[in-house]
Tab-separated table of C-alpha atoms in Angstrom:
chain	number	residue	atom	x	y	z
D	1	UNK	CA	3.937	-51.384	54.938
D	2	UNK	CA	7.190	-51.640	57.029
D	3	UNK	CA	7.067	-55.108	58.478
D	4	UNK	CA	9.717	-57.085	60.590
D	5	UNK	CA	9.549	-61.311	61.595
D	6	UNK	CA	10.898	-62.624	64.682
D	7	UNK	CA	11.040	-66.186	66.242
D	8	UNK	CA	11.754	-67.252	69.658
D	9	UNK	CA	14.936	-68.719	69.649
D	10	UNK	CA	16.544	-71.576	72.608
D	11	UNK	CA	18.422	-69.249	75.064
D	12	UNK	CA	16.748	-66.054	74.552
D	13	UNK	CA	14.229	-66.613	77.473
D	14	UNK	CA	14.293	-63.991	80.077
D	15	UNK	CA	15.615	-61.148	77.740
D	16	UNK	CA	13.701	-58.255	76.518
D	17	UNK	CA	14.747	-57.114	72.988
D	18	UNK	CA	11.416	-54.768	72.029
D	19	UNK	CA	10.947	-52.729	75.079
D	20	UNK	CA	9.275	-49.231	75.534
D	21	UNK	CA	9.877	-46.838	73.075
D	22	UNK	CA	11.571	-48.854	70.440
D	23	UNK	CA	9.862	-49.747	67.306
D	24	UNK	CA	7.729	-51.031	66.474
D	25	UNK	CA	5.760	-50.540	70.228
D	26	UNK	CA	4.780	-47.521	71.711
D	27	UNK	CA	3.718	-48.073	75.498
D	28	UNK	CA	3.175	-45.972	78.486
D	29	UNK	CA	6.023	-45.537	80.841
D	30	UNK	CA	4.891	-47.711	82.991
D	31	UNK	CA	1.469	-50.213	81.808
D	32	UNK	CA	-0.222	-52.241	84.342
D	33	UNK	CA	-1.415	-55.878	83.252
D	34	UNK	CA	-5.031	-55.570	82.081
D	35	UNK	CA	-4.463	-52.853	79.982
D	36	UNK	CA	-5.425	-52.289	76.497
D	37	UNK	CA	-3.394	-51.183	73.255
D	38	UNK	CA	-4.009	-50.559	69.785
D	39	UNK	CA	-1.104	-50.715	68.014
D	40	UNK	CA	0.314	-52.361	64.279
D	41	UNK	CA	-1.639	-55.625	63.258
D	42	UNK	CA	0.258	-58.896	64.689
D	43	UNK	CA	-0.073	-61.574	62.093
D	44	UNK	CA	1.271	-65.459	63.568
D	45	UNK	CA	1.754	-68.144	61.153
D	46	UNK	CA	3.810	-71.018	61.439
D	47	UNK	CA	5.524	-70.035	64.652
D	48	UNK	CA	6.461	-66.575	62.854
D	49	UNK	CA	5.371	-63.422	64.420
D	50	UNK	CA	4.722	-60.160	61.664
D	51	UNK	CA	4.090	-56.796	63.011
D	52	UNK	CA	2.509	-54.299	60.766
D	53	UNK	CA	2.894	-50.687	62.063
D	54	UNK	CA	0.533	-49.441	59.561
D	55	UNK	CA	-2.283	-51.639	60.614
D	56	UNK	CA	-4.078	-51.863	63.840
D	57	UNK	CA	-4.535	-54.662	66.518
D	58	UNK	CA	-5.753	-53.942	70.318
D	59	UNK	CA	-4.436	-56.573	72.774
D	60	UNK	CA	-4.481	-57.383	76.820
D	61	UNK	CA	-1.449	-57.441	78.685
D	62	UNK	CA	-1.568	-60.915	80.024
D	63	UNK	CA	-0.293	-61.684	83.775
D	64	UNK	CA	1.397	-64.824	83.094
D	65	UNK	CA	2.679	-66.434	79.927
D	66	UNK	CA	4.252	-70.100	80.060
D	67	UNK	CA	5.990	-71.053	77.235
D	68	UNK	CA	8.912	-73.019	76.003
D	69	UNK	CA	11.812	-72.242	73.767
D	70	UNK	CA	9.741	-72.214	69.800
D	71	UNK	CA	6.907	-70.815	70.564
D	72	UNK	CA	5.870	-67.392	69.435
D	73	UNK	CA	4.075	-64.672	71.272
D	74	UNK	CA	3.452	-61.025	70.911
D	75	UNK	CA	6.136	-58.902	72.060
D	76	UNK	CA	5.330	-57.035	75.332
D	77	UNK	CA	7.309	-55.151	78.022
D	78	UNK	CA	6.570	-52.263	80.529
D	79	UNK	CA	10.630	-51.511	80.618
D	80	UNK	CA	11.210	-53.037	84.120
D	81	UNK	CA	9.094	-56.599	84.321
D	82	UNK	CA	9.231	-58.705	81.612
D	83	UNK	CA	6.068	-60.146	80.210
D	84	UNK	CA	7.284	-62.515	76.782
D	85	UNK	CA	10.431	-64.479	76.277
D	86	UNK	CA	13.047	-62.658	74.069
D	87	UNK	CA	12.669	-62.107	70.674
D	88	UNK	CA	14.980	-62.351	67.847
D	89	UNK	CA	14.981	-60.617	63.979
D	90	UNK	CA	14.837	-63.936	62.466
D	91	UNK	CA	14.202	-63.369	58.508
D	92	UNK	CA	14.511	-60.847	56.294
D	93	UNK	CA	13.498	-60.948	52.771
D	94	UNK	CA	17.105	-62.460	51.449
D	95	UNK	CA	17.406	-64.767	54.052
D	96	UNK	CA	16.332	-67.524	52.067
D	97	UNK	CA	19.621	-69.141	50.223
D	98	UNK	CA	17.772	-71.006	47.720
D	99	UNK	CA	17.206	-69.772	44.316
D	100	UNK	CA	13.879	-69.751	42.471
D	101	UNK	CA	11.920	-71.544	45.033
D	102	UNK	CA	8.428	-70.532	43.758
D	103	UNK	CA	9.220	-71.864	40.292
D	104	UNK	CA	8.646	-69.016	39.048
D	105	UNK	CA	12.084	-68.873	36.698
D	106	UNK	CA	12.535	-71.257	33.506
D	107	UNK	CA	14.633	-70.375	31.055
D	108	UNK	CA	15.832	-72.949	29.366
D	109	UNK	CA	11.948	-74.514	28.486
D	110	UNK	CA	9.137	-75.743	30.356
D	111	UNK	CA	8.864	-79.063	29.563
D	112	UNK	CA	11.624	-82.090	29.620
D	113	UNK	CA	10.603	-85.117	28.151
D	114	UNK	CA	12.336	-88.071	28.991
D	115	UNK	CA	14.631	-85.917	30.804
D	116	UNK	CA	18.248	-87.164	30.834
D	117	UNK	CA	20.566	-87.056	34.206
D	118	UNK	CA	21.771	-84.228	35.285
D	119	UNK	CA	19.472	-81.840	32.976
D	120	UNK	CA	18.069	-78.308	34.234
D	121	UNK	CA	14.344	-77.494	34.130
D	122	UNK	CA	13.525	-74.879	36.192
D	123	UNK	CA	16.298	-72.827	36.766
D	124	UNK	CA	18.829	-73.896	39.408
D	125	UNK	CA	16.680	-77.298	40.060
D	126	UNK	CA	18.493	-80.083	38.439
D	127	UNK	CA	16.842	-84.234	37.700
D	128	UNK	CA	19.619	-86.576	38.600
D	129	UNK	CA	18.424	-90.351	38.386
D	130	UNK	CA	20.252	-93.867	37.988
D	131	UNK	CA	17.840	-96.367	36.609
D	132	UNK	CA	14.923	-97.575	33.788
D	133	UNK	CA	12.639	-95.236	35.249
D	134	UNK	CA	11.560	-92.319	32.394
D	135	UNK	CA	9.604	-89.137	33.836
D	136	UNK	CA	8.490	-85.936	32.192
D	137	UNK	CA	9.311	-82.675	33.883
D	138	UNK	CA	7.119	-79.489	33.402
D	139	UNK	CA	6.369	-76.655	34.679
D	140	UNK	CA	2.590	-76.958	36.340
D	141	UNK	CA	-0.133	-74.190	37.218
D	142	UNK	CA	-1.274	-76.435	39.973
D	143	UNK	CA	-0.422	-74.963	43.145
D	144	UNK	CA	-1.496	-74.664	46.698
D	145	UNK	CA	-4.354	-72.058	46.884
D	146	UNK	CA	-4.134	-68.575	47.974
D	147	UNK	CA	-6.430	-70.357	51.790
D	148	UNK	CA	-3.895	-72.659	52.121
D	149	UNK	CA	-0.653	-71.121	51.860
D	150	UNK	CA	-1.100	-67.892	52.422
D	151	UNK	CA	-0.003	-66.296	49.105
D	152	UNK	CA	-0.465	-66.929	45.345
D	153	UNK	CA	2.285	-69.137	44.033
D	154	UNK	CA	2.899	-69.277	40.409
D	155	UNK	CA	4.031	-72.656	39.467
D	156	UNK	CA	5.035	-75.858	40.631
D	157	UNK	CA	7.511	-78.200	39.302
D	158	UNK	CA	6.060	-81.564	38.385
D	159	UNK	CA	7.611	-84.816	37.716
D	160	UNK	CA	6.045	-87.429	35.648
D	161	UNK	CA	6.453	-90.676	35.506
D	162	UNK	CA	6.386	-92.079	32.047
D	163	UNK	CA	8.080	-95.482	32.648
D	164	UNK	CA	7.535	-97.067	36.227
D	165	UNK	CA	11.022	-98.550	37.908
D	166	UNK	CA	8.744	-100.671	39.714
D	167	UNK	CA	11.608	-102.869	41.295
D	168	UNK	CA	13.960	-100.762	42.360
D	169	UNK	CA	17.849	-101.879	42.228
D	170	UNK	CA	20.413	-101.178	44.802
D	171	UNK	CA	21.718	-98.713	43.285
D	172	UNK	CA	18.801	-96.735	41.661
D	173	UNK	CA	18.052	-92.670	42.217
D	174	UNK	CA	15.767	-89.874	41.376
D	175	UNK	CA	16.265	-87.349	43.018
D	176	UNK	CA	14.855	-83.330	41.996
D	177	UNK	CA	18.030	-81.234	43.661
D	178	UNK	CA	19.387	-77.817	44.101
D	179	UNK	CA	22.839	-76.947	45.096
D	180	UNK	CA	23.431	-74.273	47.061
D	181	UNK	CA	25.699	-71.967	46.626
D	182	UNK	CA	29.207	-71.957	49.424
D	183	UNK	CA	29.015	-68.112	49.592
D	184	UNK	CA	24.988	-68.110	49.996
D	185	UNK	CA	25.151	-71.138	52.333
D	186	UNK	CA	28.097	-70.658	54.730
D	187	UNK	CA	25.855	-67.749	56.707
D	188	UNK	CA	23.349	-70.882	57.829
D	189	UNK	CA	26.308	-73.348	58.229
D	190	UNK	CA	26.942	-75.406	61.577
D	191	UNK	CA	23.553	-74.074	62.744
D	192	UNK	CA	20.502	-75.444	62.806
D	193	UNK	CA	17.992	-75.025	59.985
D	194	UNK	CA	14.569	-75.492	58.935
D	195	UNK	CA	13.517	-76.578	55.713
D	196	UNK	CA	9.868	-75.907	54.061
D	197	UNK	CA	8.077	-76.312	51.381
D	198	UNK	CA	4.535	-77.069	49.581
D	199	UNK	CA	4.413	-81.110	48.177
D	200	UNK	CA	1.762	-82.413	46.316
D	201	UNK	CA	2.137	-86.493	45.755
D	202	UNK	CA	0.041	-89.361	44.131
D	203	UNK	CA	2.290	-91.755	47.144
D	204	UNK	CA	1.044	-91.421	50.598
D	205	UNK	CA	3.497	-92.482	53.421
D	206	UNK	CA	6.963	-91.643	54.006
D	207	UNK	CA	9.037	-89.485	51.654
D	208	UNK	CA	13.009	-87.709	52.261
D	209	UNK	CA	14.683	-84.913	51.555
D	210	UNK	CA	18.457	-85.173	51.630
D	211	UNK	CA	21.083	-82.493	52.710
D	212	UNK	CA	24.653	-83.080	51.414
D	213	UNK	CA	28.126	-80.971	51.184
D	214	UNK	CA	30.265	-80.490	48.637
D	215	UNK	CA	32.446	-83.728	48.856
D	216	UNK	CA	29.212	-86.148	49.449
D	217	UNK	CA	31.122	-87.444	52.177
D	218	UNK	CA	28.158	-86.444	54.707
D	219	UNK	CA	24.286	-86.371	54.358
D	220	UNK	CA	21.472	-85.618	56.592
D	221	UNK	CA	18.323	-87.467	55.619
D	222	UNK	CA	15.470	-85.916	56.646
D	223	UNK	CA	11.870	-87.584	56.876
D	224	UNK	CA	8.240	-85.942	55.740
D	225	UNK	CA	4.848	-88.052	55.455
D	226	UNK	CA	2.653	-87.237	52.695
D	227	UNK	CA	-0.621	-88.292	54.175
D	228	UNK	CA	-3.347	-87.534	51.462
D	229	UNK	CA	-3.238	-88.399	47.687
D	230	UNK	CA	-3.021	-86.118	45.457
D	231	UNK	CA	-3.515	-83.252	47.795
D	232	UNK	CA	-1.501	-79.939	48.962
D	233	UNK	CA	0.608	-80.521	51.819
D	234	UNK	CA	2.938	-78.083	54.044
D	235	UNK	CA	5.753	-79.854	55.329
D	236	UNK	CA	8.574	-78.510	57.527
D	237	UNK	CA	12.163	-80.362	58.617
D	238	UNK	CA	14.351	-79.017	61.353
D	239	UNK	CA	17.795	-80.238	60.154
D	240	UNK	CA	20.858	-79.627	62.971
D	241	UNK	CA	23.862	-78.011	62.509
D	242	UNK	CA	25.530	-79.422	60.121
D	243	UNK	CA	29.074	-80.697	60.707
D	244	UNK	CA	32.357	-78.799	60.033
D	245	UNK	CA	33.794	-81.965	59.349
D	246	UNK	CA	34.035	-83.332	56.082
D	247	UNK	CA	34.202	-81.831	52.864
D	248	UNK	CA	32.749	-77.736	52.513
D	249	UNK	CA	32.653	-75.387	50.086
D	250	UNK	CA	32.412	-71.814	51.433
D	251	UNK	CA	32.851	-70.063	48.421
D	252	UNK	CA	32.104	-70.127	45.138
D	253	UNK	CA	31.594	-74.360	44.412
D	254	UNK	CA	28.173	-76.336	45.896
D	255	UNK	CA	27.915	-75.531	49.993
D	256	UNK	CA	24.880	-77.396	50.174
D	257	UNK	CA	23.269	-79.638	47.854
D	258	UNK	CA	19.252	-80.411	48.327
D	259	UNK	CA	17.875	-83.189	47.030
D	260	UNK	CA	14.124	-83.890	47.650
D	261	UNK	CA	14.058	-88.114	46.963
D	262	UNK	CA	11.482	-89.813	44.701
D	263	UNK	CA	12.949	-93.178	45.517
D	264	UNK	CA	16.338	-94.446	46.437
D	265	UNK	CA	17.820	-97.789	46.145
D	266	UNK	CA	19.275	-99.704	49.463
D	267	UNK	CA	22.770	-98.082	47.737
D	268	UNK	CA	21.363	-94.742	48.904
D	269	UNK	CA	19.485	-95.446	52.375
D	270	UNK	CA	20.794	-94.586	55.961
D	271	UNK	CA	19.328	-93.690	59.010
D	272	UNK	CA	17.119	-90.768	59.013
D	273	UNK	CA	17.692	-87.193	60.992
D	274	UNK	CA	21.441	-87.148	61.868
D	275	UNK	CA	24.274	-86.619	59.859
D	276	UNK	CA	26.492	-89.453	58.254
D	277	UNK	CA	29.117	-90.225	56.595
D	278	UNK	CA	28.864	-90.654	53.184
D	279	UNK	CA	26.343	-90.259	50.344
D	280	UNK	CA	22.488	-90.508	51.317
D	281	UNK	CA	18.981	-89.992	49.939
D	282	UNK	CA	16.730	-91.779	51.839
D	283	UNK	CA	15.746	-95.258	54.529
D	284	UNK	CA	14.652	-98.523	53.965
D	285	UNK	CA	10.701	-96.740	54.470
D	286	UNK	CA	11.682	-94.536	51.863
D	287	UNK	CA	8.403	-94.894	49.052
D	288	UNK	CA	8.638	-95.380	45.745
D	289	UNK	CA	7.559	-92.662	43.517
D	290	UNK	CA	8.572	-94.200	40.797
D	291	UNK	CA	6.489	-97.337	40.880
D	292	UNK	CA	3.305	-97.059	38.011
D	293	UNK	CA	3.218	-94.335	35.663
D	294	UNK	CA	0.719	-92.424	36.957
D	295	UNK	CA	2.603	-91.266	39.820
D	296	UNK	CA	4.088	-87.864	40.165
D	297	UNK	CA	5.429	-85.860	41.979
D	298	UNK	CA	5.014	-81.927	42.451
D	299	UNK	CA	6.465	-79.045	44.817
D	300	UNK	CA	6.811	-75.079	45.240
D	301	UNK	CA	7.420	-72.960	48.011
D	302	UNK	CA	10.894	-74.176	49.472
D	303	UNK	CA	12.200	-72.040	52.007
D	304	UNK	CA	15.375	-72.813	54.256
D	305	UNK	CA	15.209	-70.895	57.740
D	306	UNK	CA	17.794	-70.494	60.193
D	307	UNK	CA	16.807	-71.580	63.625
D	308	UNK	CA	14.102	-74.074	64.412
D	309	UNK	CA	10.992	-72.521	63.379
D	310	UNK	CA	10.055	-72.336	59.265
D	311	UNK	CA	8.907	-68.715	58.121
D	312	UNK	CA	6.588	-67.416	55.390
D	313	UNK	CA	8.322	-67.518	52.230
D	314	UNK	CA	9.504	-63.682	51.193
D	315	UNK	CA	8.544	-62.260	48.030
D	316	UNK	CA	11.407	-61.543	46.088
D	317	UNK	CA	10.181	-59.228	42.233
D	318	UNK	CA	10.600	-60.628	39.009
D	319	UNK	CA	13.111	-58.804	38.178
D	320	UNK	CA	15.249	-59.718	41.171
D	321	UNK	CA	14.709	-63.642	40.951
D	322	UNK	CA	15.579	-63.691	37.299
D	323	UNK	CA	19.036	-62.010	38.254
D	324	UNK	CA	19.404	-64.204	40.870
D	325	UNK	CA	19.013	-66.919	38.029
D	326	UNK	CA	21.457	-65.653	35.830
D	327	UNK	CA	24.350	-65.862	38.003
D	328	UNK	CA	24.387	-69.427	36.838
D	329	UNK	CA	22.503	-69.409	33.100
D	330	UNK	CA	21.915	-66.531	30.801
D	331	UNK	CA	20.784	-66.721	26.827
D	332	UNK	CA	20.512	-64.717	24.661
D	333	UNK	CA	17.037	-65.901	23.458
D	334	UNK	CA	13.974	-63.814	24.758
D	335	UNK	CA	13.063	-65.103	28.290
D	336	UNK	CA	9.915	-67.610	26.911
D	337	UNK	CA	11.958	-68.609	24.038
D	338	UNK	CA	13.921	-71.494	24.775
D	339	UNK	CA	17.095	-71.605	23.565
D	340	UNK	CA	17.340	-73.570	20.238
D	341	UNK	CA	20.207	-74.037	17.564
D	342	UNK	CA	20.838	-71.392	15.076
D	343	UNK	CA	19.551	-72.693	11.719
D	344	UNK	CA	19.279	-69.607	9.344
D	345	UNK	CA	20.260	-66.048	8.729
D	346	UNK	CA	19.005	-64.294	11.918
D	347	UNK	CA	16.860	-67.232	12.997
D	348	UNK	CA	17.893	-67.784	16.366
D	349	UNK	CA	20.970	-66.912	18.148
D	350	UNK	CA	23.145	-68.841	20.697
D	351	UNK	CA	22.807	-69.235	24.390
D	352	UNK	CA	25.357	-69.094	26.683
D	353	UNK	CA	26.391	-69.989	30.977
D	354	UNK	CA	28.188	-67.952	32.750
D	355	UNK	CA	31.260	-70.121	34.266
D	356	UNK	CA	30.938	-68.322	37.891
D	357	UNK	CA	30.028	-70.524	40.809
D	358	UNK	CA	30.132	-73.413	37.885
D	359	UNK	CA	30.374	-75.814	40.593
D	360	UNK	CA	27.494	-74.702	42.105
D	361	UNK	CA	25.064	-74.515	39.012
């Protein structure tokens, strides 16, 4: 079914983009308020607005509609009096820039124990940490349920913790991060953004997430509360444009590196939601994920948006992710056989990386 997403975007009001005639409406020349019509099902979630021609919905024609810049409504116009705020083609199904974000990809195993700094699990999600603390990472079956989120996710990453870093030191990190691209982020640069994602925490209160460029020379910190226990949680972060300056890769090296922050030393803290100078992962309120060993910490479903509002995730095949994947790692194992040293005669054969966008893997 031929489906398109649009979100009301700051500026738009007062413009009519899906008028009479254009898809995917059909109206009368000239429709009076009060009237009725059946056309493709409208489906709103999370300020997202998906019209399926193939389906069928029957809706009124309201007289008034008072609403702000964000919100989302269905689309409606007689051709001559306007009757929504404008609406923009917000996502399609490439729009998001990062990589494997329903965990679905892991070639290189699917469990790390005792995971060293700066080791891949799932592909393109790196563990960078600085400090006693040991976790396991793995690749988890526990996800958010088809009710909650809308769609079936396959995995989740889940970190561990083995040995607690109870007190943390100044300069102690663990952060689970993702660098994006330059080429795949410079289309969302110095505009605003939306991050979301599914995050499922034995730490209630108040986590981060940190956006950084190339250089580290500026970071956004941006603040989620998990509020249950060991429960499902959706979160969302509007992030603003980010800055031109500083240091940015547009091209083939890291344009954006995401780091979602177990626990960060004072070292590492700032103030939260603007952009600094320097290298930041979190605030003084930042918890402590790390603190007992059995803590840990699990997420799927990241999506990065551009504009203000956070859209379904889109489903990208198999096939297509795994591609996506191999830009940055390919083996020559078979995909659930993790690549291994060769020790006999046709026993196992090498793996190998693929040096493009290097600085971005």
């Amino acid at each position: 079914a031929k489906s398109s997403a649009y979100t009301v975007l700051a500026g738009d009001e007062g413009t009519c983009l899906l008028c009479t005639g254009t898809w995917p409406l059909s109206l009368p020349a000239a429709p009076t308020l009060g009237n009725r019509f059946t056309f493709g099902v409208v489906n709103v979630g999370n300020g997202v607005i998906t019209i399926d021609p193939n389906g069928s919905e029957t809706i009124d024609l309201q007289p008034t509609l008072d609403l702000g810049a964000g919100d989302s409504v269905v689309p409606l116009c007689d051709g001559s009096a306007f009757l929504t705020l404008a609406l923009r083609r917000a996502t399609i199904p490439t729009d998001n820039p990062i990589i494997n974000s329903s965990l679905e990809i892991w070639q290189r195993g699917t469990s790390f124990a005792a995971i060293a700094t700066g080791t891949y699990t799932a592909d393109r999600w790196k563990w960078i940490q600085s400090g006693a603390g040991v976790v396991t990472i793995g690749r988890q079956t526990n996800v958010p349920t088809v009710a909650q989120a809308g769609v079936l996710y396959p995995y989740s990453l889940d970190v561990d913790v083995t040995t607690a870093d109870a007190a943390l030191a100044a300069g102690d990190l663990y952060v689970v991060r993702q660098v994006i691209e330059g080429s795949n982020w410079r289309y969302f640069a110095q505009r605003p953004v939306t991050l979301s994602f599914w995050v499922r925490d034995t730490i209630t209160g108040t986590h981060h997430v940190a956006l950084q460029n190339s250089g580290q020379d500026r970071s956004y910190v941006g603040t989620y509360t998990v509020n249950a226990a060991d429960t499902w949680e959706y979160k969302t972060i509007l992030v603003p444009a980010s800055p031109s300056a500083g240091t940015w890769d547009y091209g083939t090296g890291a344009g954006l590196i995401l780091n979602f922050t177990l626990a960060a030393g004072s070292t590492y803290q700032t103030t939260a939601d603007a952009w600094q100078t320097g290298a930041f992962y979190g605030t003084a309120s930042t918890v402590n994920s790390l603190s007992a060993t059995t803590n840990f910490f699990r997420i799927t479903g990241i999506k990065l948006d551009l504009g203000s509002i956070a859209s379904p995730l889109p489903f990208r095949p198999f096939h297509e992710e795994l591609v996506l994947c191999q830009r940055y790692f390919q083996k020559s194992f078979e995909l659930a056989t993790a690549p291994a040293q060769n020790v006999g005669n046709l026993t196992g054969e090498s793996s190998w990386s693929q040096t493009v966008g290097a600085s971005a893997g």
